Short mmCIF file of N, CA, C and O in Angstrom, two decimals:
data_model
loop_
_atom_site.label_atom_id
_atom_site.label_comp_id
_atom_site.label_asym_id
_atom_site.label_seq_id
_atom_site.Cartn_x
_atom_site.Cartn_y
_atom_site.Cartn_z
N MET H 1291 124.09 75.92 91.76
CA MET H 1291 124.09 76.15 93.19
C MET H 1291 123.39 77.47 93.49
O MET H 1291 123.70 78.49 92.91
N ASN H 1292 122.46 77.36 94.39
CA ASN H 1292 121.71 78.56 94.76
C ASN H 1292 122.28 79.09 96.07
O ASN H 1292 121.96 78.61 97.14
N LEU H 1293 123.14 80.09 95.96
CA LEU H 1293 123.85 80.61 97.12
C LEU H 1293 122.93 81.34 98.09
O LEU H 1293 123.06 81.22 99.29
N PHE H 1294 121.99 82.08 97.59
CA PHE H 1294 121.17 82.94 98.44
C PHE H 1294 119.85 82.30 98.86
O PHE H 1294 119.17 82.82 99.72
N GLY H 1295 119.45 81.19 98.24
CA GLY H 1295 118.19 80.55 98.60
C GLY H 1295 117.01 81.39 98.12
O GLY H 1295 117.14 82.31 97.33
N LYS H 1296 115.84 81.04 98.63
CA LYS H 1296 114.63 81.73 98.19
C LYS H 1296 114.36 83.00 98.98
O LYS H 1296 113.57 83.83 98.58
N THR H 1297 115.03 83.16 100.11
CA THR H 1297 114.73 84.29 100.98
C THR H 1297 115.02 85.62 100.29
O THR H 1297 114.21 86.55 100.36
N ILE H 1298 116.15 85.73 99.63
CA ILE H 1298 116.52 86.99 98.99
C ILE H 1298 115.52 87.33 97.89
O ILE H 1298 115.10 88.49 97.78
N SER H 1299 115.11 86.34 97.10
CA SER H 1299 114.17 86.64 96.02
C SER H 1299 112.80 87.03 96.58
O SER H 1299 112.11 87.90 96.03
N GLN H 1300 112.39 86.41 97.70
CA GLN H 1300 111.11 86.79 98.31
C GLN H 1300 111.19 88.19 98.90
O GLN H 1300 110.23 88.97 98.80
N LEU H 1301 112.32 88.54 99.50
CA LEU H 1301 112.49 89.89 100.02
C LEU H 1301 112.53 90.90 98.87
O LEU H 1301 112.02 92.02 99.00
N GLU H 1302 113.11 90.50 97.75
CA GLU H 1302 113.13 91.36 96.57
C GLU H 1302 111.70 91.63 96.09
O GLU H 1302 111.36 92.77 95.74
N ARG H 1303 110.86 90.61 96.10
CA ARG H 1303 109.45 90.81 95.72
C ARG H 1303 108.74 91.73 96.69
O ARG H 1303 107.88 92.51 96.31
N GLY H 1304 109.10 91.63 97.97
CA GLY H 1304 108.53 92.53 98.96
C GLY H 1304 108.91 93.98 98.68
O GLY H 1304 108.10 94.88 98.83
N LEU H 1305 110.15 94.20 98.25
CA LEU H 1305 110.58 95.55 97.90
C LEU H 1305 109.86 96.03 96.65
O LEU H 1305 109.51 97.21 96.55
N ASP H 1306 109.64 95.12 95.69
CA ASP H 1306 108.89 95.50 94.48
C ASP H 1306 107.46 95.92 94.84
O ASP H 1306 106.94 96.91 94.31
N PHE H 1307 106.84 95.16 95.76
CA PHE H 1307 105.49 95.52 96.20
C PHE H 1307 105.49 96.88 96.86
O PHE H 1307 104.63 97.72 96.58
N SER H 1308 106.47 97.14 97.73
CA SER H 1308 106.54 98.42 98.42
C SER H 1308 106.75 99.56 97.43
O SER H 1308 106.16 100.64 97.58
N ALA H 1309 107.58 99.34 96.41
CA ALA H 1309 107.81 100.38 95.41
C ALA H 1309 106.54 100.67 94.61
O ALA H 1309 106.21 101.84 94.35
N THR H 1310 105.81 99.62 94.23
CA THR H 1310 104.56 99.80 93.49
C THR H 1310 103.54 100.55 94.32
O THR H 1310 102.86 101.45 93.84
N LYS H 1311 103.43 100.19 95.60
CA LYS H 1311 102.48 100.87 96.49
C LYS H 1311 102.89 102.32 96.69
O LYS H 1311 102.04 103.22 96.71
N GLY H 1312 104.19 102.57 96.81
CA GLY H 1312 104.68 103.94 96.96
C GLY H 1312 104.35 104.80 95.75
O GLY H 1312 103.98 105.97 95.88
N LYS H 1313 104.46 104.21 94.55
CA LYS H 1313 104.11 104.95 93.33
C LYS H 1313 102.63 105.29 93.30
O LYS H 1313 102.24 106.40 92.91
N ALA H 1314 101.79 104.33 93.69
CA ALA H 1314 100.34 104.57 93.69
C ALA H 1314 99.98 105.68 94.69
O ALA H 1314 99.18 106.57 94.38
N ILE H 1315 100.60 105.65 95.86
CA ILE H 1315 100.33 106.68 96.87
C ILE H 1315 100.81 108.04 96.37
O ILE H 1315 100.12 109.06 96.53
N SER H 1316 101.98 108.08 95.75
CA SER H 1316 102.51 109.34 95.22
C SER H 1316 101.60 109.92 94.14
O SER H 1316 101.38 111.13 94.10
N GLN H 1317 101.07 109.05 93.28
CA GLN H 1317 100.14 109.52 92.25
C GLN H 1317 98.87 110.08 92.88
O GLN H 1317 98.35 111.09 92.43
N ASN H 1318 98.39 109.42 93.92
CA ASN H 1318 97.19 109.91 94.59
C ASN H 1318 97.43 111.28 95.22
O ASN H 1318 96.59 112.18 95.09
N ILE H 1319 98.56 111.46 95.87
CA ILE H 1319 98.86 112.74 96.51
C ILE H 1319 99.07 113.82 95.45
O ILE H 1319 98.61 114.96 95.61
N ALA H 1320 99.73 113.48 94.36
CA ALA H 1320 99.97 114.46 93.30
C ALA H 1320 98.67 114.91 92.63
O ALA H 1320 98.60 116.04 92.12
N ASN H 1321 97.66 114.06 92.62
CA ASN H 1321 96.41 114.39 91.94
C ASN H 1321 95.29 114.75 92.92
O ASN H 1321 94.11 114.59 92.59
N ILE H 1322 95.64 115.27 94.06
CA ILE H 1322 94.61 115.58 95.06
C ILE H 1322 93.70 116.72 94.60
O ILE H 1322 92.55 116.80 94.99
N ASP H 1323 94.18 117.59 93.72
CA ASP H 1323 93.36 118.70 93.23
C ASP H 1323 92.80 118.45 91.84
O ASP H 1323 92.24 119.35 91.23
N THR H 1324 92.96 117.25 91.30
CA THR H 1324 92.47 116.94 89.96
C THR H 1324 91.01 116.49 90.04
O THR H 1324 90.71 115.52 90.72
N PRO H 1325 90.11 117.21 89.35
CA PRO H 1325 88.70 116.79 89.39
C PRO H 1325 88.50 115.40 88.77
O PRO H 1325 89.17 115.05 87.79
N ASN H 1326 87.61 114.62 89.33
CA ASN H 1326 87.24 113.29 88.86
C ASN H 1326 88.38 112.27 88.90
O ASN H 1326 88.29 111.23 88.25
N TYR H 1327 89.45 112.56 89.62
CA TYR H 1327 90.53 111.59 89.77
C TYR H 1327 90.11 110.53 90.78
O TYR H 1327 89.60 110.85 91.85
N LYS H 1328 90.30 109.28 90.44
CA LYS H 1328 89.95 108.17 91.34
C LYS H 1328 91.23 107.64 91.98
O LYS H 1328 92.21 107.36 91.29
N ALA H 1329 91.20 107.50 93.28
CA ALA H 1329 92.37 107.04 94.02
C ALA H 1329 92.74 105.62 93.62
O ALA H 1329 91.89 104.81 93.31
N LYS H 1330 94.05 105.34 93.63
CA LYS H 1330 94.56 104.02 93.29
C LYS H 1330 95.10 103.37 94.55
O LYS H 1330 95.53 104.03 95.49
N ASN H 1331 95.10 102.05 94.55
CA ASN H 1331 95.67 101.30 95.66
C ASN H 1331 96.31 100.04 95.10
O ASN H 1331 96.05 99.66 93.96
N VAL H 1332 97.12 99.38 95.88
CA VAL H 1332 97.78 98.16 95.47
C VAL H 1332 97.27 97.03 96.37
O VAL H 1332 97.27 97.17 97.58
N SER H 1333 96.85 95.96 95.74
CA SER H 1333 96.33 94.82 96.49
C SER H 1333 97.45 93.83 96.77
O SER H 1333 98.01 93.23 95.84
N PHE H 1334 97.80 93.67 98.04
CA PHE H 1334 98.84 92.70 98.42
C PHE H 1334 98.42 91.29 98.05
O PHE H 1334 99.23 90.50 97.59
N LYS H 1335 97.13 90.99 98.22
CA LYS H 1335 96.63 89.65 97.92
C LYS H 1335 96.84 89.30 96.45
O LYS H 1335 97.28 88.20 96.12
N GLU H 1336 96.56 90.27 95.55
CA GLU H 1336 96.72 89.99 94.12
C GLU H 1336 98.19 89.85 93.74
O GLU H 1336 98.56 88.99 92.94
N VAL H 1337 99.04 90.70 94.34
CA VAL H 1337 100.48 90.60 94.07
C VAL H 1337 101.01 89.26 94.56
O VAL H 1337 101.79 88.60 93.87
N LEU H 1338 100.56 88.83 95.75
CA LEU H 1338 101.00 87.54 96.29
C LEU H 1338 100.52 86.39 95.42
O LEU H 1338 101.27 85.45 95.13
N THR H 1339 99.28 86.46 94.96
CA THR H 1339 98.74 85.41 94.11
C THR H 1339 99.52 85.30 92.81
O THR H 1339 99.85 84.20 92.36
N ASN H 1340 99.85 86.44 92.20
CA ASN H 1340 100.64 86.43 90.97
C ASN H 1340 102.04 85.87 91.20
O ASN H 1340 102.56 85.11 90.39
N ALA H 1341 102.64 86.25 92.33
CA ALA H 1341 103.99 85.75 92.63
C ALA H 1341 103.97 84.25 92.85
O ALA H 1341 104.87 83.53 92.40
N GLN H 1342 102.95 83.73 93.54
CA GLN H 1342 102.86 82.29 93.76
C GLN H 1342 102.58 81.55 92.47
O GLN H 1342 103.12 80.47 92.24
N ALA H 1343 101.76 82.11 91.60
CA ALA H 1343 101.45 81.46 90.33
C ALA H 1343 102.68 81.39 89.44
O ALA H 1343 102.88 80.43 88.71
N ASN H 1344 103.52 82.42 89.50
CA ASN H 1344 104.72 82.44 88.66
C ASN H 1344 105.84 81.58 89.23
O ASN H 1344 106.79 81.28 88.54
N SER H 1345 105.75 81.23 90.53
CA SER H 1345 106.83 80.45 91.13
C SER H 1345 106.61 78.94 91.00
O SER H 1345 107.52 78.18 91.25
N LEU H 1346 105.40 78.51 90.62
CA LEU H 1346 105.13 77.09 90.46
C LEU H 1346 105.69 76.58 89.14
O LEU H 1346 105.58 77.23 88.12
N GLU H 1347 106.30 75.41 89.21
CA GLU H 1347 106.80 74.81 87.99
C GLU H 1347 106.09 73.47 87.78
O GLU H 1347 105.96 72.68 88.72
N ALA H 1348 105.65 73.26 86.59
CA ALA H 1348 104.93 72.03 86.26
C ALA H 1348 105.93 70.90 86.00
O ALA H 1348 106.97 71.10 85.41
N TYR H 1349 105.58 69.72 86.49
CA TYR H 1349 106.38 68.54 86.19
C TYR H 1349 105.87 68.00 84.85
O TYR H 1349 104.74 67.52 84.76
N LYS H 1350 106.68 68.13 83.83
CA LYS H 1350 106.24 67.77 82.49
C LYS H 1350 106.97 66.51 82.04
O LYS H 1350 108.19 66.42 82.13
N THR H 1351 106.19 65.54 81.60
CA THR H 1351 106.77 64.32 81.04
C THR H 1351 106.77 64.34 79.52
O THR H 1351 107.34 63.47 78.89
N ASP H 1352 106.14 65.38 78.95
CA ASP H 1352 106.08 65.52 77.51
C ASP H 1352 106.19 67.00 77.17
O ASP H 1352 105.73 67.86 77.91
N ASP H 1353 106.81 67.33 76.07
CA ASP H 1353 106.98 68.73 75.69
C ASP H 1353 105.67 69.43 75.36
O ASP H 1353 105.58 70.65 75.37
N ARG H 1354 104.62 68.66 75.09
CA ARG H 1354 103.33 69.26 74.75
C ARG H 1354 102.52 69.65 75.99
O ARG H 1354 101.47 70.26 75.87
N HIS H 1355 102.99 69.32 77.18
CA HIS H 1355 102.28 69.70 78.40
C HIS H 1355 102.37 71.21 78.62
O HIS H 1355 103.36 71.84 78.26
N ILE H 1356 101.35 71.74 79.23
CA ILE H 1356 101.27 73.19 79.43
C ILE H 1356 101.84 73.55 80.79
O ILE H 1356 101.60 72.87 81.78
N ASP H 1357 102.61 74.67 80.82
CA ASP H 1357 103.17 75.16 82.09
C ASP H 1357 102.09 75.73 82.98
O ASP H 1357 101.02 76.13 82.54
N PHE H 1358 102.39 75.80 84.29
CA PHE H 1358 101.48 76.43 85.24
C PHE H 1358 101.55 77.95 85.17
O PHE H 1358 100.67 78.64 85.64
N LYS H 1359 102.62 78.46 84.61
CA LYS H 1359 102.83 79.91 84.61
C LYS H 1359 101.75 80.61 83.82
O LYS H 1359 101.38 80.21 82.74
N SER H 1360 101.25 81.70 84.42
CA SER H 1360 100.26 82.50 83.72
C SER H 1360 100.96 83.67 83.05
O SER H 1360 102.02 84.11 83.48
N ASN H 1361 100.36 84.15 82.00
CA ASN H 1361 100.91 85.30 81.30
C ASN H 1361 100.30 86.60 81.78
O ASN H 1361 100.49 87.63 81.16
N ALA H 1362 99.58 86.55 82.87
CA ALA H 1362 98.96 87.77 83.39
C ALA H 1362 100.03 88.74 83.87
O ALA H 1362 100.97 88.36 84.55
N THR H 1363 99.89 89.98 83.50
CA THR H 1363 100.86 90.99 83.87
C THR H 1363 100.25 91.99 84.83
O THR H 1363 100.64 93.14 84.88
N SER H 1364 99.31 91.55 85.60
CA SER H 1364 98.66 92.44 86.54
C SER H 1364 99.64 92.89 87.60
O SER H 1364 100.41 92.11 88.14
N THR H 1365 99.63 94.17 87.90
CA THR H 1365 100.54 94.71 88.90
C THR H 1365 99.90 94.79 90.26
O THR H 1365 100.57 95.12 91.22
N GLY H 1366 98.62 94.48 90.35
CA GLY H 1366 97.93 94.57 91.62
C GLY H 1366 97.37 95.94 91.91
O GLY H 1366 96.77 96.15 92.96
N VAL H 1367 97.52 96.89 90.98
CA VAL H 1367 97.02 98.24 91.18
C VAL H 1367 95.58 98.30 90.71
O VAL H 1367 95.25 97.82 89.63
N PHE H 1368 94.71 98.87 91.53
CA PHE H 1368 93.32 99.03 91.14
C PHE H 1368 92.82 100.40 91.58
O PHE H 1368 93.40 101.05 92.43
N ASN H 1369 91.73 100.81 90.95
CA ASN H 1369 91.12 102.11 91.26
C ASN H 1369 89.89 101.92 92.13
O ASN H 1369 89.20 100.91 92.05
N TYR H 1370 89.63 102.92 92.96
CA TYR H 1370 88.36 102.98 93.66
C TYR H 1370 87.41 103.76 92.75
O TYR H 1370 87.30 104.98 92.84
N SER H 1371 86.71 103.07 91.85
CA SER H 1371 85.95 103.77 90.81
C SER H 1371 84.71 104.48 91.34
O SER H 1371 84.29 105.49 90.79
N ASN H 1372 84.08 103.98 92.38
CA ASN H 1372 82.84 104.59 92.86
C ASN H 1372 83.04 105.46 94.10
O ASN H 1372 82.07 105.91 94.69
N LEU H 1373 84.26 105.68 94.49
CA LEU H 1373 84.53 106.42 95.71
C LEU H 1373 84.76 107.90 95.40
O LEU H 1373 85.59 108.24 94.57
N ARG H 1374 84.01 108.78 96.07
CA ARG H 1374 84.18 110.22 95.90
C ARG H 1374 84.19 110.86 97.28
O ARG H 1374 83.34 110.58 98.10
N TYR H 1375 85.16 111.74 97.51
CA TYR H 1375 85.20 112.44 98.77
C TYR H 1375 84.72 113.87 98.64
O TYR H 1375 84.29 114.48 99.60
N ARG H 1376 84.79 114.43 97.44
CA ARG H 1376 84.47 115.85 97.27
C ARG H 1376 83.46 116.04 96.14
O ARG H 1376 83.17 115.13 95.36
N GLN H 1377 82.96 117.25 96.04
CA GLN H 1377 81.97 117.59 95.02
C GLN H 1377 82.52 117.43 93.60
O GLN H 1377 81.77 117.11 92.69
N ASP H 1378 83.83 117.67 93.41
CA ASP H 1378 84.39 117.59 92.05
C ASP H 1378 84.68 116.15 91.62
O ASP H 1378 85.24 115.93 90.55
N GLY H 1379 84.32 115.13 92.42
CA GLY H 1379 84.48 113.74 92.03
C GLY H 1379 85.83 113.16 92.39
O GLY H 1379 86.10 112.00 92.09
N ASN H 1380 86.69 113.93 93.02
CA ASN H 1380 88.00 113.43 93.40
C ASN H 1380 87.85 112.43 94.54
O ASN H 1380 87.10 112.66 95.48
N GLY H 1381 88.57 111.31 94.46
CA GLY H 1381 88.45 110.25 95.46
C GLY H 1381 89.66 110.10 96.36
O GLY H 1381 89.87 109.03 96.92
N VAL H 1382 90.46 111.15 96.51
CA VAL H 1382 91.68 111.05 97.32
C VAL H 1382 91.40 111.60 98.72
O VAL H 1382 90.95 112.72 98.87
N ASP H 1383 91.67 110.79 99.73
CA ASP H 1383 91.59 111.20 101.13
C ASP H 1383 93.02 111.40 101.62
O ASP H 1383 93.77 110.44 101.78
N MET H 1384 93.40 112.65 101.84
CA MET H 1384 94.78 112.97 102.18
C MET H 1384 95.22 112.30 103.48
O MET H 1384 96.36 111.84 103.58
N ASP H 1385 94.36 112.23 104.48
CA ASP H 1385 94.72 111.58 105.75
C ASP H 1385 95.02 110.10 105.53
O ASP H 1385 95.99 109.56 106.08
N LYS H 1386 94.19 109.43 104.73
CA LYS H 1386 94.43 108.01 104.44
C LYS H 1386 95.72 107.83 103.66
O LYS H 1386 96.49 106.90 103.94
N GLU H 1387 95.98 108.71 102.71
CA GLU H 1387 97.20 108.58 101.90
C GLU H 1387 98.44 108.76 102.77
O GLU H 1387 99.43 108.04 102.62
N GLN H 1388 98.40 109.71 103.70
CA GLN H 1388 99.55 109.92 104.58
C GLN H 1388 99.76 108.73 105.51
O GLN H 1388 100.90 108.33 105.77
N ALA H 1389 98.67 108.16 106.01
CA ALA H 1389 98.79 106.97 106.87
C ALA H 1389 99.33 105.79 106.07
O ALA H 1389 100.20 105.04 106.55
N ASP H 1390 98.85 105.61 104.83
CA ASP H 1390 99.35 104.53 103.97
C ASP H 1390 100.82 104.73 103.64
O ASP H 1390 101.60 103.77 103.58
N LEU H 1391 101.21 105.99 103.41
CA LEU H 1391 102.61 106.30 103.10
C LEU H 1391 103.51 105.95 104.28
O LEU H 1391 104.58 105.35 104.09
N ALA H 1392 103.08 106.28 105.49
CA ALA H 1392 103.88 105.96 106.68
C ALA H 1392 103.97 104.44 106.88
O ALA H 1392 105.04 103.91 107.18
N ALA H 1393 102.86 103.74 106.70
CA ALA H 1393 102.86 102.27 106.86
C ALA H 1393 103.76 101.62 105.80
O ALA H 1393 104.51 100.68 106.10
N ASN H 1394 103.70 102.13 104.57
CA ASN H 1394 104.54 101.59 103.50
C ASN H 1394 106.02 101.85 103.79
O ASN H 1394 106.86 100.99 103.52
N GLN H 1395 106.34 102.99 104.35
CA GLN H 1395 107.73 103.31 104.69
C GLN H 1395 108.25 102.37 105.78
O GLN H 1395 109.38 101.88 105.71
N ILE H 1396 107.41 102.07 106.77
CA ILE H 1396 107.80 101.14 107.84
C ILE H 1396 108.03 99.74 107.25
O ILE H 1396 109.01 99.06 107.57
N TYR H 1397 107.13 99.31 106.37
CA TYR H 1397 107.27 98.01 105.72
C TYR H 1397 108.55 97.94 104.90
O TYR H 1397 109.32 96.97 104.98
N TYR H 1398 108.82 99.01 104.13
CA TYR H 1398 110.03 99.07 103.29
C TYR H 1398 111.28 98.97 104.16
O TYR H 1398 112.20 98.21 103.86
N ASN H 1399 111.33 99.73 105.25
CA ASN H 1399 112.50 99.72 106.13
C ASN H 1399 112.70 98.34 106.76
O ASN H 1399 113.84 97.90 106.93
N ALA H 1400 111.61 97.67 107.12
CA ALA H 1400 111.72 96.33 107.71
C ALA H 1400 112.31 95.34 106.70
O ALA H 1400 113.18 94.54 107.05
N VAL H 1401 111.85 95.42 105.45
CA VAL H 1401 112.38 94.50 104.43
C VAL H 1401 113.84 94.80 104.14
O VAL H 1401 114.67 93.89 104.02
N VAL H 1402 114.21 96.08 104.06
CA VAL H 1402 115.60 96.45 103.82
C VAL H 1402 116.48 95.98 104.98
O VAL H 1402 117.60 95.47 104.76
N ASP H 1403 116.02 96.13 106.21
CA ASP H 1403 116.79 95.65 107.37
C ASP H 1403 117.00 94.14 107.29
O ASP H 1403 118.08 93.64 107.61
N ARG H 1404 115.98 93.41 106.86
CA ARG H 1404 116.09 91.95 106.76
C ARG H 1404 117.09 91.56 105.68
O ARG H 1404 117.90 90.65 105.87
N ILE H 1405 117.05 92.25 104.53
CA ILE H 1405 118.01 91.95 103.46
C ILE H 1405 119.42 92.29 103.93
O ILE H 1405 120.37 91.53 103.69
N SER H 1406 119.56 93.41 104.61
CA SER H 1406 120.88 93.80 105.11
C SER H 1406 121.41 92.75 106.09
O SER H 1406 122.59 92.39 106.05
N GLY H 1407 120.56 92.23 106.95
CA GLY H 1407 120.97 91.19 107.89
C GLY H 1407 121.38 89.92 107.18
O GLY H 1407 122.34 89.25 107.57
N LYS H 1408 120.67 89.59 106.11
CA LYS H 1408 121.00 88.41 105.33
C LYS H 1408 122.38 88.56 104.70
O LYS H 1408 123.20 87.63 104.75
N PHE H 1409 122.65 89.72 104.11
CA PHE H 1409 123.97 89.94 103.49
C PHE H 1409 125.07 90.03 104.54
O PHE H 1409 126.20 89.59 104.30
N ASN H 1410 124.79 90.57 105.71
CA ASN H 1410 125.79 90.59 106.78
C ASN H 1410 126.13 89.18 107.24
O ASN H 1410 127.29 88.89 107.54
N SER H 1411 125.13 88.31 107.29
CA SER H 1411 125.39 86.91 107.65
C SER H 1411 126.28 86.24 106.61
O SER H 1411 127.22 85.52 106.95
N LEU H 1412 125.98 86.49 105.34
CA LEU H 1412 126.82 85.92 104.28
C LEU H 1412 128.24 86.46 104.35
O LEU H 1412 129.21 85.72 104.16
N GLN H 1413 128.38 87.75 104.63
CA GLN H 1413 129.70 88.36 104.74
C GLN H 1413 130.47 87.74 105.91
O GLN H 1413 131.67 87.47 105.81
N ASN H 1414 129.78 87.49 107.00
CA ASN H 1414 130.41 86.87 108.17
C ASN H 1414 130.89 85.46 107.85
O ASN H 1414 131.98 85.05 108.26
N VAL H 1415 130.10 84.72 107.09
CA VAL H 1415 130.50 83.37 106.70
C VAL H 1415 131.70 83.41 105.77
O VAL H 1415 132.65 82.63 105.91
N ILE H 1416 131.68 84.35 104.82
CA ILE H 1416 132.79 84.45 103.87
C ILE H 1416 134.10 84.79 104.59
O ILE H 1416 135.16 84.27 104.27
N LYS H 1417 134.00 85.65 105.60
CA LYS H 1417 135.20 86.05 106.34
C LYS H 1417 135.61 85.01 107.39
O LYS H 1417 136.59 85.20 108.09
N GLY H 1418 134.85 83.96 107.53
CA GLY H 1418 135.19 82.92 108.48
C GLY H 1418 134.86 83.27 109.91
O GLY H 1418 135.48 82.76 110.85
N GLY H 1419 133.92 84.16 110.12
CA GLY H 1419 133.50 84.53 111.47
C GLY H 1419 134.39 85.55 112.15
O GLY H 1419 134.29 85.78 113.34
N ARG H 1420 135.29 86.16 111.41
CA ARG H 1420 136.17 87.17 112.01
C ARG H 1420 135.62 88.55 111.85
O ARG H 1420 134.92 88.93 111.04
#
């Protein structure tokens, strides 16, 4: 019996994405004075593609059939290898990082609010609506 359905696991993946993006932004801000440091970013599209590929299950009529699951462990993090903002080769734009950090924080809070609402609904059902 799946008590929580797919919503909780999808929201959990959203929190994982937000945490990964937060780490990438933190690394970029921490290395703003490092020469030749290339800024990192997280691709939502790649994270979503990996999550969808891992959620598909193959209908197998024989044990020798191959699963749909890929063994790719890509986290969706990539570098801007050709991007330079300063003479020392550093590719971190502090204004962009701060804007990305604020957007990521808003996204994180929205997902946490949704999970909290889901658990409050379950608590209400368990208590019988009292």
